[in-house]
Each structure stands twice: as C-alpha cells, then as structure tokens.
Amino acid sequence: MSTTSPAPRPAVEEVAARAAAVAPVLAATAPAQLAAGLRAAAAALRADADRLVATAAEETGLAPAPRLRGELERTAVQLEMFSQVALDGSHLDARIDEADPGFRPVPRPDLRRMLVPLGPVLVFAASNFPFAFSVAGGDTAAALAAGCPVVVKAHPGHPRLSAAVTEVVRAALEGAGLPRDALQLAGLPGAEGPDDDGVAAGVALLRDERIAAASFTGSQRAGRHLADVAASRRRPIPFYGELGSTNPVVVTPGALAATTAEAFATAYATSATGSAGQLCTQPGFVLVPAGALDADGGELLAALERAFSAVPEHRLLHPGIAAGYAARREAVLASAGVDVVVAGGVRDSDDGGSGQVWTTPTLVRTTLDALLAAGPELREEAFGPLSVLVEHPGVDAVAAAVPHLYEGELTAGLHVTPEEAQTAPVAALVAALSRVAGRVLFNGWPTGVSVTPAMQHGGPYPATTDAGRTTSVGTAAVTRFLRPVTFQDAPQAVLPPALRDDDPWGVPRTVSRAGESAGWGAVQG
C-alpha cells in the first residue's frame, strides 16, 4: 500500500472563500438535486470500499471486517437517509398564512416562513469513527441535505483516509451536478511542516466570519475549548459538540434472574470492549443488585472474569487517546472502594517508534455508596476498554442517586422484566434517567446506534454542548444547520421556491387559510 503523504491543504483563507462562494448556489439548489448528490456519494463509497477500508484499518488499527466494512455501509446509509430528507422537503418546515382581513384582533398580512441554510459548516472529524463521524459522516450528510457547504477539519488519526474519502465524495457530487467545493478538507497534519498537527487550521476556520456553524465529536477538553472559540467570535455561531458519556446501565434483580450468567457476561463484555472501548456509547458503569456478583458461589463474577479476560489485545486509535485512557485507568484503580475484577493492561508497541499503544480490558467493582462518595477520578468517562460494576441496594436507591451521579449522558439503560416495569420504583427510575440522558434503552446495550429517523444521539451537558436539544444521528440532525425566516407580503418573484404559490419544489407546506382562525380550537366532528 502506498505511504505517500496527502497533498498539502489549501490555505485556510482560500478554503473559507470557496465555501462562502458556493453557499448561495447550494441554498438555491432544488431538493431533488441535493438528494441525487448524496445518493451518488453513497454509491461511490461502496464502489471504492476495498481501498478505503484497507486504508482505514492501516491508520486506525480497527478491524477491517466486520467493524470498518460495517461502518462504511452505515455511512452510505446515512447519506441515503439524508438524501430522502432533502427529497421530501418537510425539514424546511414551510408555513404559509394567507392574508386575512378578518383576523382578530387586527388583519393578518400574508406571512410565509421556512427554514433556510445557515451557510458554510465546519465539521471536526472524530477519531473513533473514521467513516461515520468523519469526512462523509452524519454531520456532513445533514449539512449537505440542508443546503450548506461543508469544510471538514481532518482528524490526525486517519489523514490518508480523509484525503481519499474527500476526493471520492467530491467527484460524486460533481458528477451529480453539484459544486465540487460543496465539500472541502482542511487541517491535514504536516501541511505546513513536520510539526504541524492541523489544529491551528481548525481553530482559524472556526474563527473565520464566513463559517456559519460547526460540529464536533471528541473529548470534553477539546470540545469546550472550541465551543468557547465559537462563542467568543464577533458574531458567535452555533457549535454542536458531542463531548462523551459514561452511559450507565441499571440491572434489576428480575432481569438478572431471567438470563444466565454466561449470556449476561458475554453481552456486557462485547459492548464494553468492542473497538477497544473507543465508542461514545460504551457502558462505563453497570449497576447490578447487591450480592448478585457473589451469589451461587460467585457464578456471575466468574463469568464476567472469563468474558473480559478472553478479549484479545487491541490497538488504541492514537497516542493522545492512549495517554488519556492510561491516566483515567490509573485514577480509577486508585479510587477508594474499588476492587479489581480483571486488571487488563496498557503497553507500548514493541517496534519502538510507531507510537502505537495496545490494551486489554479492565473491569472493576464498587458500591453505589462508594460511587456517590467518589469524585471525578472515578465517575468520569474512561475512553477505552474499562468498565465499572456498581452494586446497588435497589432501583429506588438508584433513582435517588441519579441526579447526584449524572448531569448529562448520551444514553442510559435499564434491564428490567415486564412485571418490574409496572412498579412505581421502576417508573421513578425511568423518569430520573430520562432527565439526564438523550436515549433511554431497555434490555439491551448502548453500543450500536441505529441510523434511523427517530434516533437521538445527544444529551444534556456535558454529553453535548447544546444541552441535548439536537442530535447528530437521525433525520432531526438536519435542523442544526437551518434557521427560520419569514417573508411578509413578499412579491412572488422574490420568494424562495418552497414558498411560492406555484411550489416548483413540491415540498410539504402548512397553510393557514383566510377565515380559519374563527374556528381555532373547536372540536371537530
């Protein structure tokens, strides 16, 4: 495989200027053509899958199959899903209020409202999903569907893949009749010398007045810094940052009795250690009934030891993640009230120069009281294959503890029987979890985020910077890159196509007819 370095990036100024130039073109592009471009991008990625997957595996250490091939397919599906969003047009939320001289308390003018594209969007690529949250990932697909050009800040963990995917998608967009500069790449490491990590380019673009919004998936430290940059601009812009999550899973006595120790342990270990635990929905804390681990001669504890110990060594994505994981692991192991179940480990590569770090899973146990008494050294996310078993005295105690343990999570899970689900303590627990998590799932594990319209991938801060009001997965993600505008008594010739009487785009519209207000609120039929 070629080891040629990616081509040098264009200057930040040039990238921003190109994005600004193409923004009005995309904003005026018909939904059907936007959809065609997204479908073409999906087809092009599938057609070049062998090369792209091989490059991704080499740069990230993630398994080619099923991990990376599955992720590439997910990325293609995301593009197709947002092509349907663009084609349908309902995301534009077009509303027309006909002029109504009889409207109370004063006559109503002709009002026409819709959501319009914000403009150039800066997407900071993530390390752990080199396809699905990178150059052609969900943020890019949503922004293009909204009619916004995209500039992707390349992640240093997979620069050659980023360059390759960019060229594949740009060619596909151009072939479908969209501007090639609808997608651009910036911030490739080494573009301005051997010490250039590309960070400066990303920050410079975020400060550029032509960038209208930004999205980010990564660490809380980096995300907070970028959010502050976006907020400190002369004209602050929306910044949608996903900053991580511990994804607690609560298990009831009935749910544990309804399965086998081996089945529970296998499913738990698979979720906690897949891709070396480098997933934003990795279950960092699993709360099990007190006494369950040691019951029946320690059957469950032994099954968990076997399941976690059987997971082979896996390479971490890059040195920055490795350093952060090693520090968090040491802090957890040193926390009061923590006992080791499976020690696991972290080691540097034997080649002495690659900077690669390898790890095996770590599993520890503690109690709910100890977790409540602990500080951030135990409670914070460990981005890697580490999980904490927490013994709880009952779901009522967990419900009471949730506000003290969790501020914002991407997910929260509950393993419960149908009979237990009808009880007041479980209802109280579900209510508590729903206040701190964007997705509450039952009798499953949080890893594996379905690419589907109703998915919510975002939660209250610190899971995301916007208090969980939006999502980065699912069709609702498109709304992040739109804003409302109302046109009052506007001539037909100057209205956007979606609001004109002849409706050339054919998008869904809500129309309030003259005279309808007299019957508002009346029961029909």
Short mmCIF file of C-alpha atoms in Angstrom, two decimals:
data_model
loop_
_atom_site.label_atom_id
_atom_site.label_comp_id
_atom_site.label_asym_id
_atom_site.label_seq_id
_atom_site.Cartn_x
_atom_site.Cartn_y
_atom_site.Cartn_z
CA MET A 1 0.00 0.00 0.00
CA SER A 2 1.27 3.48 -0.83
CA THR A 3 2.59 5.59 2.03
CA THR A 4 2.58 8.82 0.05
CA SER A 5 1.63 11.80 2.22
CA PRO A 6 -1.64 13.59 1.46
CA ALA A 7 -1.41 16.60 -0.79
CA PRO A 8 -0.83 19.93 1.03
CA ARG A 9 -4.04 21.66 2.08
CA PRO A 10 -5.14 24.94 0.51
CA ALA A 11 -4.70 27.97 2.73
CA VAL A 12 -7.47 28.47 5.28
CA GLU A 13 -8.39 31.75 3.61
CA GLU A 14 -8.85 30.01 0.27
CA VAL A 15 -10.94 27.22 1.78
CA ALA A 16 -13.25 29.66 3.56
CA ALA A 17 -13.61 31.78 0.43
CA ARG A 18 -14.57 28.77 -1.67
CA ALA A 19 -17.14 27.67 0.90
CA ALA A 20 -18.66 31.15 1.03
CA ALA A 21 -18.80 31.33 -2.77
CA VAL A 22 -20.65 28.05 -3.13
CA ALA A 23 -23.08 28.65 -0.22
CA PRO A 24 -25.72 30.61 -2.18
CA VAL A 25 -25.52 28.08 -5.01
CA LEU A 26 -26.31 25.17 -2.69
CA ALA A 27 -29.01 27.15 -0.86
CA ALA A 28 -30.83 27.64 -4.17
CA THR A 29 -30.39 24.03 -5.31
CA ALA A 30 -33.58 22.03 -5.70
CA PRO A 31 -34.16 19.23 -3.18
CA ALA A 32 -34.09 16.57 -5.89
CA GLN A 33 -30.60 17.58 -6.96
CA LEU A 34 -29.28 17.66 -3.39
CA ALA A 35 -30.72 14.17 -2.96
CA ALA A 36 -29.06 12.97 -6.14
CA GLY A 37 -25.68 14.21 -4.94
CA LEU A 38 -26.00 12.42 -1.59
CA ARG A 39 -27.06 9.19 -3.28
CA ALA A 40 -24.13 9.45 -5.68
CA ALA A 41 -21.73 9.88 -2.75
CA ALA A 42 -23.12 6.75 -1.08
CA ALA A 43 -22.69 4.73 -4.27
CA ALA A 44 -19.15 5.99 -4.78
CA LEU A 45 -18.09 5.00 -1.27
CA ARG A 46 -19.47 1.49 -1.73
CA ALA A 47 -17.73 1.17 -5.09
CA ASP A 48 -14.36 2.06 -3.54
CA ALA A 49 -14.89 0.14 -0.30
CA ASP A 50 -11.92 -2.22 -0.62
CA ARG A 51 -9.35 0.55 -0.91
CA LEU A 52 -10.95 2.79 1.69
CA VAL A 53 -11.40 0.04 4.28
CA ALA A 54 -7.80 -1.10 3.85
CA THR A 55 -6.55 2.45 4.37
CA ALA A 56 -8.76 2.91 7.43
CA ALA A 57 -7.55 -0.33 9.01
CA GLU A 58 -3.91 0.59 8.50
CA GLU A 59 -4.29 4.06 10.01
CA THR A 60 -6.62 3.27 12.94
CA GLY A 61 -5.94 -0.34 13.90
CA LEU A 62 -9.67 -1.08 13.76
CA ALA A 63 -10.64 -4.43 12.26
CA PRO A 64 -11.45 -4.35 8.53
CA ALA A 65 -14.37 -6.75 8.98
CA PRO A 66 -16.92 -6.54 10.31
CA ARG A 67 -16.05 -3.24 12.06
CA LEU A 68 -14.88 -0.95 9.26
CA ARG A 69 -16.91 -2.52 6.45
CA GLY A 70 -19.98 -2.21 8.60
CA GLU A 71 -19.14 1.41 9.35
CA LEU A 72 -18.65 2.24 5.70
CA GLU A 73 -22.07 0.77 4.95
CA ARG A 74 -23.55 2.77 7.82
CA THR A 75 -22.01 5.89 6.31
CA ALA A 76 -23.55 5.13 2.92
CA VAL A 77 -26.92 4.52 4.57
CA GLN A 78 -26.65 7.88 6.37
CA LEU A 79 -26.06 9.62 3.07
CA GLU A 80 -29.07 7.87 1.56
CA MET A 81 -31.23 8.69 4.58
CA PHE A 82 -30.40 12.37 4.25
CA SER A 83 -30.99 12.19 0.52
CA GLN A 84 -34.54 11.20 1.41
CA VAL A 85 -34.73 14.10 3.88
CA ALA A 86 -33.68 16.52 1.15
CA LEU A 87 -36.06 14.99 -1.40
CA ASP A 88 -39.04 15.04 0.96
CA GLY A 89 -38.53 18.69 1.91
CA SER A 90 -40.51 18.57 5.16
CA HIS A 91 -37.36 19.59 7.06
CA LEU A 92 -37.82 23.07 5.57
CA ASP A 93 -40.99 23.42 7.69
CA ALA A 94 -42.65 25.67 5.10
CA ARG A 95 -45.64 27.57 6.51
CA ILE A 96 -47.98 29.94 4.71
CA ASP A 97 -50.53 32.19 6.43
CA GLU A 98 -52.82 33.71 3.82
CA ALA A 99 -53.64 37.37 4.19
CA ASP A 100 -56.78 37.57 6.33
CA PRO A 101 -58.62 40.90 6.69
CA GLY A 102 -60.93 39.28 9.25
CA PHE A 103 -58.15 38.04 11.53
CA ARG A 104 -58.53 39.04 15.16
CA PRO A 105 -57.57 41.36 16.79
CA VAL A 106 -56.15 43.05 13.65
CA PRO A 107 -55.98 41.99 10.00
CA ARG A 108 -53.23 39.49 9.19
CA PRO A 109 -50.72 40.12 6.38
CA ASP A 110 -49.51 37.39 4.04
CA LEU A 111 -46.81 35.56 6.02
CA ARG A 112 -44.55 32.85 4.63
CA ARG A 113 -41.99 31.11 6.82
CA MET A 114 -39.41 28.41 6.17
CA LEU A 115 -36.06 27.19 7.37
CA VAL A 116 -33.10 28.28 5.26
CA PRO A 117 -29.49 27.04 5.20
CA LEU A 118 -27.12 28.70 7.66
CA GLY A 119 -24.17 28.74 5.27
CA PRO A 120 -20.72 27.07 5.39
CA VAL A 121 -20.46 24.41 8.11
CA LEU A 122 -17.17 23.37 9.71
CA VAL A 123 -17.12 19.69 10.72
CA PHE A 124 -14.42 18.47 13.10
CA ALA A 125 -13.88 14.81 12.23
CA ALA A 126 -13.79 12.22 15.03
CA SER A 127 -11.05 9.65 15.55
CA ASN A 128 -13.11 6.63 16.56
CA PHE A 129 -15.44 6.53 13.54
CA PRO A 130 -13.18 7.22 10.55
CA PHE A 131 -16.13 6.89 8.17
CA ALA A 132 -19.38 7.56 10.06
CA PHE A 133 -18.21 10.65 12.01
CA SER A 134 -15.54 11.90 9.64
CA VAL A 135 -15.37 13.34 6.14
CA ALA A 136 -18.57 11.78 4.77
CA GLY A 137 -20.22 11.17 8.13
CA GLY A 138 -23.58 12.15 9.54
CA ASP A 139 -22.71 15.81 10.15
CA THR A 140 -21.57 16.25 6.56
CA ALA A 141 -24.64 14.43 5.21
CA ALA A 142 -27.01 16.52 7.33
CA ALA A 143 -25.37 19.81 6.36
CA LEU A 144 -25.41 18.98 2.64
CA ALA A 145 -29.05 17.93 2.87
CA ALA A 146 -29.78 21.31 4.47
CA GLY A 147 -28.11 23.03 1.51
CA CYS A 148 -24.91 24.03 3.33
CA PRO A 149 -21.37 23.60 2.01
CA VAL A 150 -19.06 21.66 4.33
CA VAL A 151 -15.44 22.13 5.33
CA VAL A 152 -14.08 19.10 7.22
CA LYS A 153 -11.24 19.53 9.68
CA ALA A 154 -9.33 16.28 9.15
CA HIS A 155 -8.51 14.16 12.18
CA PRO A 156 -4.78 13.42 12.57
CA GLY A 157 -5.58 9.78 13.31
CA HIS A 158 -6.56 8.98 9.72
CA PRO A 159 -5.23 11.65 7.31
CA ARG A 160 -4.76 9.45 4.23
CA LEU A 161 -8.27 8.07 4.57
CA SER A 162 -9.65 11.59 4.98
CA ALA A 163 -7.98 12.72 1.77
CA ALA A 164 -9.18 9.64 -0.12
CA VAL A 165 -12.80 9.91 1.03
CA THR A 166 -12.83 13.63 0.23
CA GLU A 167 -11.80 13.01 -3.37
CA VAL A 168 -14.33 10.18 -3.78
CA VAL A 169 -17.21 12.29 -2.48
CA ARG A 170 -16.22 15.49 -4.29
CA ALA A 171 -16.12 13.62 -7.58
CA ALA A 172 -19.51 12.04 -6.86
CA LEU A 173 -21.10 15.39 -6.00
CA GLU A 174 -19.70 16.98 -9.15
CA GLY A 175 -20.91 14.07 -11.24
CA ALA A 176 -24.42 14.61 -9.86
CA GLY A 177 -24.39 18.27 -10.86
CA LEU A 178 -23.47 19.82 -7.52
CA PRO A 179 -20.47 22.10 -6.98
CA ARG A 180 -17.28 20.18 -6.26
CA ASP A 181 -16.49 22.65 -3.47
CA ALA A 182 -19.65 21.68 -1.64
CA LEU A 183 -17.16 19.55 0.32
CA GLN A 184 -13.62 20.58 1.21
CA LEU A 185 -10.92 19.20 3.51
CA ALA A 186 -8.64 21.26 5.73
CA GLY A 187 -6.20 20.71 8.57
CA LEU A 188 -4.30 17.70 7.26
CA PRO A 189 -1.28 17.22 9.56
CA GLY A 190 2.10 18.17 8.14
CA ALA A 191 0.70 20.53 5.53
CA GLU A 192 2.77 23.43 6.89
CA GLY A 193 5.77 21.45 8.07
CA PRO A 194 6.59 18.34 10.09
CA ASP A 195 5.42 19.87 13.36
CA ASP A 196 2.03 20.96 12.03
CA ASP A 197 -0.76 18.84 13.55
CA GLY A 198 -3.53 20.70 11.74
CA VAL A 199 -5.05 22.10 14.93
CA ALA A 200 -4.27 25.71 14.03
CA ALA A 201 -6.14 25.39 10.74
CA GLY A 202 -9.26 24.13 12.50
CA VAL A 203 -9.23 26.97 15.04
CA ALA A 204 -8.57 29.55 12.32
CA LEU A 205 -11.54 28.29 10.32
CA LEU A 206 -13.75 28.33 13.40
CA ARG A 207 -12.84 32.00 13.88
CA ASP A 208 -13.42 32.87 10.21
CA GLU A 209 -16.53 35.02 9.81
CA ARG A 210 -17.60 33.05 6.73
CA ILE A 211 -18.14 29.86 8.76
CA ALA A 212 -21.75 29.83 9.95
CA ALA A 213 -21.86 26.74 12.21
CA ALA A 214 -19.61 23.96 13.47
CA SER A 215 -19.94 20.42 14.75
CA PHE A 216 -17.51 18.35 16.80
CA THR A 217 -17.20 14.85 18.25
CA GLY A 218 -14.39 14.26 20.71
CA SER A 219 -13.08 14.97 24.19
CA GLN A 220 -14.65 17.32 26.70
CA ARG A 221 -11.45 19.35 26.96
CA ALA A 222 -11.11 19.97 23.21
CA GLY A 223 -14.85 20.44 22.74
CA ARG A 224 -15.11 23.07 25.48
CA HIS A 225 -12.17 24.98 24.02
CA LEU A 226 -13.71 25.03 20.55
CA ALA A 227 -17.14 25.94 21.92
CA ASP A 228 -15.57 28.91 23.69
CA VAL A 229 -13.87 29.97 20.44
CA ALA A 230 -17.20 29.81 18.59
CA ALA A 231 -18.91 31.82 21.33
CA SER A 232 -16.18 34.47 21.52
CA ARG A 233 -16.34 35.47 17.85
CA ARG A 234 -17.56 38.95 16.91
CA ARG A 235 -20.58 37.10 15.55
CA PRO A 236 -21.00 33.92 17.66
CA ILE A 237 -22.14 30.84 15.80
CA PRO A 238 -23.86 27.58 16.75
CA PHE A 239 -21.37 24.96 17.91
CA TYR A 240 -22.68 21.40 18.22
CA GLY A 241 -20.21 19.42 20.28
CA GLU A 242 -20.55 15.81 21.42
CA LEU A 243 -18.19 15.51 24.37
CA GLY A 244 -18.61 11.96 25.65
CA SER A 245 -20.67 9.91 28.05
CA THR A 246 -20.42 7.16 30.68
CA ASN A 247 -23.69 5.50 29.59
CA PRO A 248 -24.88 3.89 32.84
CA VAL A 249 -26.82 0.63 32.64
CA VAL A 250 -29.03 -0.40 35.57
CA VAL A 251 -29.91 -4.07 36.07
CA THR A 252 -32.83 -5.20 38.24
CA PRO A 253 -32.94 -8.45 40.24
CA GLY A 254 -35.65 -9.83 37.97
CA ALA A 255 -33.73 -9.09 34.79
CA LEU A 256 -30.63 -10.79 36.13
CA ALA A 257 -32.65 -13.85 37.19
CA ALA A 258 -34.21 -14.04 33.71
CA THR A 259 -30.89 -14.66 31.98
CA THR A 260 -27.81 -16.79 32.52
CA ALA A 261 -24.55 -15.55 33.99
CA GLU A 262 -22.72 -16.50 30.82
CA ALA A 263 -25.14 -14.72 28.49
CA PHE A 264 -25.13 -11.55 30.57
CA ALA A 265 -21.34 -11.50 30.87
CA THR A 266 -20.79 -12.11 27.16
CA ALA A 267 -23.18 -9.35 26.08
CA TYR A 268 -21.74 -6.90 28.60
CA ALA A 269 -18.13 -7.60 27.63
CA THR A 270 -18.94 -7.34 23.93
CA SER A 271 -20.46 -3.90 24.40
CA ALA A 272 -17.81 -2.60 26.80
CA THR A 273 -14.75 -3.76 24.86
CA GLY A 274 -15.76 -3.58 21.20
CA SER A 275 -13.26 -1.48 19.23
CA ALA A 276 -11.19 -1.37 22.44
CA GLY A 277 -13.99 0.51 24.18
CA GLN A 278 -13.34 3.57 21.99
CA LEU A 279 -17.03 4.26 21.45
CA CYS A 280 -19.04 7.20 22.77
CA THR A 281 -21.77 4.79 23.91
CA GLN A 282 -19.50 2.32 25.73
CA PRO A 283 -21.19 1.22 29.02
CA GLY A 284 -18.80 2.72 31.54
CA PHE A 285 -20.93 1.87 34.60
CA VAL A 286 -23.17 -1.16 35.04
CA LEU A 287 -25.24 -1.15 38.22
CA VAL A 288 -26.17 -4.65 39.42
CA PRO A 289 -28.12 -5.79 42.50
CA ALA A 290 -26.05 -6.01 45.68
CA GLY A 291 -24.94 -9.58 46.34
CA ALA A 292 -25.53 -10.75 42.76
CA LEU A 293 -21.85 -10.93 41.88
CA ASP A 294 -21.04 -13.33 44.71
CA ALA A 295 -24.27 -15.33 44.76
CA ASP A 296 -24.28 -19.03 43.83
CA GLY A 297 -20.60 -19.36 44.58
CA GLY A 298 -19.69 -16.27 42.55
CA GLU A 299 -21.07 -17.64 39.28
CA LEU A 300 -21.75 -14.22 37.76
CA LEU A 301 -18.41 -12.81 38.88
CA ALA A 302 -16.57 -15.78 37.40
CA ALA A 303 -18.48 -15.44 34.11
CA LEU A 304 -17.54 -11.76 33.92
CA GLU A 305 -13.89 -12.58 34.63
CA ARG A 306 -13.90 -15.11 31.80
CA ALA A 307 -15.66 -12.82 29.33
CA PHE A 308 -13.43 -9.79 29.89
CA SER A 309 -10.21 -11.83 30.13
CA ALA A 310 -10.95 -13.55 26.83
CA VAL A 311 -10.94 -10.29 24.86
CA PRO A 312 -7.69 -10.08 22.85
CA GLU A 313 -5.31 -7.16 22.93
CA HIS A 314 -6.37 -4.23 20.74
CA ARG A 315 -4.55 -1.17 19.46
CA LEU A 316 -5.76 2.24 20.61
CA LEU A 317 -6.51 4.78 17.91
CA HIS A 318 -3.67 7.23 18.50
CA PRO A 319 -1.22 8.36 21.21
CA GLY A 320 -3.48 11.12 22.55
CA ILE A 321 -6.31 8.70 23.27
CA ALA A 322 -3.83 6.21 24.74
CA ALA A 323 -2.41 8.78 27.15
CA GLY A 324 -5.87 9.86 28.26
CA TYR A 325 -7.04 6.29 28.77
CA ALA A 326 -3.94 5.29 30.72
CA ALA A 327 -4.39 8.25 33.07
CA ARG A 328 -8.09 7.54 33.62
CA ARG A 329 -7.42 3.84 34.22
CA GLU A 330 -4.79 4.63 36.85
CA ALA A 331 -7.16 7.07 38.58
CA VAL A 332 -9.98 4.50 38.67
CA LEU A 333 -7.73 1.76 40.02
CA ALA A 334 -6.52 4.12 42.75
CA SER A 335 -10.01 5.20 43.84
CA ALA A 336 -11.26 4.32 47.30
CA GLY A 337 -13.70 1.41 47.45
CA VAL A 338 -12.67 -0.05 44.06
CA ASP A 339 -11.70 -3.71 43.72
CA VAL A 340 -10.17 -5.20 40.59
CA VAL A 341 -12.06 -7.97 38.81
CA VAL A 342 -9.92 -8.08 35.64
CA ALA A 343 -6.78 -5.95 35.71
CA GLY A 344 -6.14 -5.66 31.99
CA GLY A 345 -3.24 -3.52 30.90
CA VAL A 346 -1.72 -0.91 28.61
CA ARG A 347 1.56 -1.38 26.73
CA ASP A 348 3.58 0.50 24.16
CA SER A 349 4.26 -1.11 20.81
CA ASP A 350 7.37 -3.26 20.63
CA ASP A 351 8.64 -1.54 17.48
CA GLY A 352 9.94 1.39 19.50
CA GLY A 353 8.93 4.14 17.12
CA SER A 354 5.35 3.93 15.89
CA GLY A 355 3.77 5.46 18.98
CA GLN A 356 1.16 2.70 18.94
CA VAL A 357 -0.33 1.60 22.26
CA TRP A 358 -2.11 -1.68 22.90
CA THR A 359 -4.56 -2.55 25.64
CA THR A 360 -6.56 -5.37 27.22
CA PRO A 361 -9.83 -4.73 29.11
CA THR A 362 -10.07 -3.65 32.73
CA LEU A 363 -13.11 -4.44 34.89
CA VAL A 364 -13.53 -3.23 38.48
CA ARG A 365 -16.28 -3.34 41.09
CA THR A 366 -17.51 -0.89 43.70
CA THR A 367 -20.70 0.04 45.54
CA LEU A 368 -23.31 2.72 44.98
CA ASP A 369 -22.30 4.40 48.24
CA ALA A 370 -18.65 4.47 47.20
CA LEU A 371 -19.57 5.89 43.80
CA LEU A 372 -21.62 8.63 45.45
CA ALA A 373 -18.72 9.46 47.75
CA ALA A 374 -16.15 9.47 44.95
CA GLY A 375 -15.05 12.45 42.93
CA PRO A 376 -14.35 12.79 39.20
CA GLU A 377 -11.40 10.40 39.44
CA LEU A 378 -13.91 7.54 39.48
CA ARG A 379 -17.03 8.99 37.85
CA GLU A 380 -15.66 10.48 34.63
CA GLU A 381 -15.58 8.71 31.27
CA ALA A 382 -12.69 6.38 30.55
CA PHE A 383 -12.44 6.32 26.76
CA GLY A 384 -11.25 2.77 26.32
CA PRO A 385 -11.99 -0.81 27.44
CA LEU A 386 -12.64 -0.07 31.12
CA SER A 387 -15.96 -0.56 32.88
CA VAL A 388 -17.11 -0.28 36.49
CA LEU A 389 -19.53 -2.69 38.15
CA VAL A 390 -21.58 -0.89 40.79
CA GLU A 391 -23.53 -2.90 43.38
CA HIS A 392 -26.82 -1.19 44.26
CA PRO A 393 -29.37 -1.98 47.02
CA GLY A 394 -32.44 -1.42 44.81
CA VAL A 395 -33.83 0.63 41.95
CA ASP A 396 -35.32 3.15 44.38
CA ALA A 397 -31.83 3.90 45.69
CA VAL A 398 -30.51 4.21 42.13
CA ALA A 399 -33.33 6.61 41.18
CA ALA A 400 -32.46 8.79 44.18
CA ALA A 401 -28.75 8.70 43.27
CA VAL A 402 -29.09 9.51 39.55
CA PRO A 403 -29.25 13.34 39.97
CA HIS A 404 -26.10 13.24 42.10
CA LEU A 405 -24.14 10.94 39.78
CA TYR A 406 -25.08 12.12 36.29
CA GLU A 407 -25.54 15.53 34.70
CA GLY A 408 -25.75 14.59 31.05
CA GLU A 409 -25.38 11.30 29.18
CA LEU A 410 -25.84 10.19 25.62
CA THR A 411 -27.57 7.03 26.83
CA ALA A 412 -28.88 5.32 29.93
CA GLY A 413 -30.01 1.70 30.00
CA LEU A 414 -32.31 -0.42 32.12
CA HIS A 415 -32.57 -4.21 32.18
CA VAL A 416 -35.98 -4.98 33.64
CA THR A 417 -38.74 -7.59 33.45
CA PRO A 418 -42.26 -6.74 32.23
CA GLU A 419 -43.57 -7.27 35.76
CA GLU A 420 -40.98 -4.98 37.34
CA ALA A 421 -41.68 -2.32 34.68
CA GLN A 422 -45.17 -1.88 36.13
CA THR A 423 -43.89 -0.88 39.59
CA ALA A 424 -43.59 2.65 40.95
CA PRO A 425 -39.84 2.41 41.76
CA VAL A 426 -39.02 1.46 38.16
CA ALA A 427 -41.23 4.27 36.84
CA ALA A 428 -39.37 6.70 39.08
CA LEU A 429 -36.03 5.36 37.83
CA VAL A 430 -37.05 5.71 34.18
CA ALA A 431 -38.13 9.29 34.85
CA ALA A 432 -34.79 10.04 36.54
CA LEU A 433 -32.78 8.51 33.70
CA SER A 434 -34.78 10.36 31.03
CA ARG A 435 -33.89 13.67 32.69
CA VAL A 436 -30.16 13.09 32.24
CA ALA A 437 -29.94 11.03 29.02
CA GLY A 438 -30.80 11.58 25.38
CA ARG A 439 -31.67 7.93 24.78
CA VAL A 440 -33.10 5.52 27.36
CA LEU A 441 -32.92 1.90 26.22
CA PHE A 442 -34.37 -1.23 27.71
CA ASN A 443 -32.96 -4.76 27.93
CA GLY A 444 -30.09 -4.01 25.60
CA TRP A 445 -26.65 -2.42 25.48
CA PRO A 446 -25.92 1.14 24.36
CA THR A 447 -23.33 0.44 21.67
CA GLY A 448 -24.78 0.21 18.20
CA VAL A 449 -26.56 3.45 17.28
CA SER A 450 -29.29 2.83 14.69
CA VAL A 451 -29.20 5.21 11.73
CA THR A 452 -32.91 5.92 11.65
CA PRO A 453 -35.23 8.95 11.75
CA ALA A 454 -36.23 8.64 15.43
CA MET A 455 -32.70 8.21 16.81
CA GLN A 456 -31.49 10.70 19.41
CA HIS A 457 -27.72 10.93 19.79
CA GLY A 458 -27.13 13.84 22.12
CA GLY A 459 -27.89 14.60 25.74
CA PRO A 460 -27.70 17.31 28.41
CA TYR A 461 -24.31 18.89 29.04
CA PRO A 462 -21.60 17.57 29.30
CA ALA A 463 -22.73 14.94 26.80
CA THR A 464 -23.30 17.73 24.29
CA THR A 465 -22.72 21.48 24.28
CA ASP A 466 -26.28 22.42 23.31
CA ALA A 467 -27.96 20.82 26.35
CA GLY A 468 -29.19 17.89 24.27
CA ARG A 469 -31.64 19.90 22.18
CA THR A 470 -30.36 18.39 18.94
CA THR A 471 -28.96 15.11 17.68
CA SER A 472 -26.01 14.10 15.49
CA VAL A 473 -27.70 10.87 14.31
CA GLY A 474 -31.15 10.60 12.78
CA THR A 475 -33.03 12.87 10.43
CA ALA A 476 -33.57 15.57 13.07
CA ALA A 477 -29.81 16.29 12.76
CA VAL A 478 -30.53 18.41 9.69
CA THR A 479 -32.21 21.13 11.78
CA ARG A 480 -28.84 22.11 13.31
CA PHE A 481 -27.85 23.76 10.04
CA LEU A 482 -31.05 25.68 9.29
CA ARG A 483 -32.65 28.86 10.62
CA PRO A 484 -36.15 30.33 10.19
CA VAL A 485 -37.02 33.33 8.01
CA THR A 486 -40.48 34.84 7.48
CA PHE A 487 -41.36 36.84 4.38
CA GLN A 488 -44.23 39.31 4.86
CA ASP A 489 -46.33 40.45 1.89
CA ALA A 490 -43.46 39.46 -0.43
CA PRO A 491 -43.86 39.52 -4.22
CA GLN A 492 -43.91 36.04 -5.72
CA ALA A 493 -40.80 36.72 -7.78
CA VAL A 494 -38.56 37.17 -4.73
CA LEU A 495 -39.89 34.30 -2.62
CA PRO A 496 -37.86 31.11 -2.20
CA PRO A 497 -39.26 28.34 -4.42
CA ALA A 498 -40.62 26.45 -1.41
CA LEU A 499 -42.91 29.37 -0.53
CA ARG A 500 -44.16 30.40 -3.98
CA ASP A 501 -47.73 29.73 -4.99
CA ASP A 502 -46.64 27.51 -7.88
CA ASP A 503 -44.46 25.44 -5.46
CA PRO A 504 -41.84 24.31 -8.02
CA TRP A 505 -40.02 22.21 -5.41
CA GLY A 506 -43.17 20.38 -4.33
CA VAL A 507 -42.27 20.38 -0.64
CA PRO A 508 -44.85 19.85 2.13
CA ARG A 509 -46.40 23.08 3.40
CA THR A 510 -48.72 24.03 6.23
CA VAL A 511 -51.26 26.58 5.01
CA SER A 512 -53.50 28.68 7.23
CA ARG A 513 -56.41 29.82 5.11
CA ALA A 514 -58.15 33.13 5.49
CA GLY A 515 -61.08 32.83 7.88
CA GLU A 516 -59.84 29.66 9.62
CA SER A 517 -58.94 31.49 12.82
CA ALA A 518 -62.61 31.87 13.71
CA GLY A 519 -62.78 28.13 14.40
CA TRP A 520 -59.42 27.58 16.10
CA GLY A 521 -59.63 25.14 18.98
CA ALA A 522 -63.14 23.95 18.19
CA VAL A 523 -63.70 20.20 18.49
CA GLN A 524 -64.21 18.68 15.06
CA GLY A 525 -66.81 16.02 14.27
#
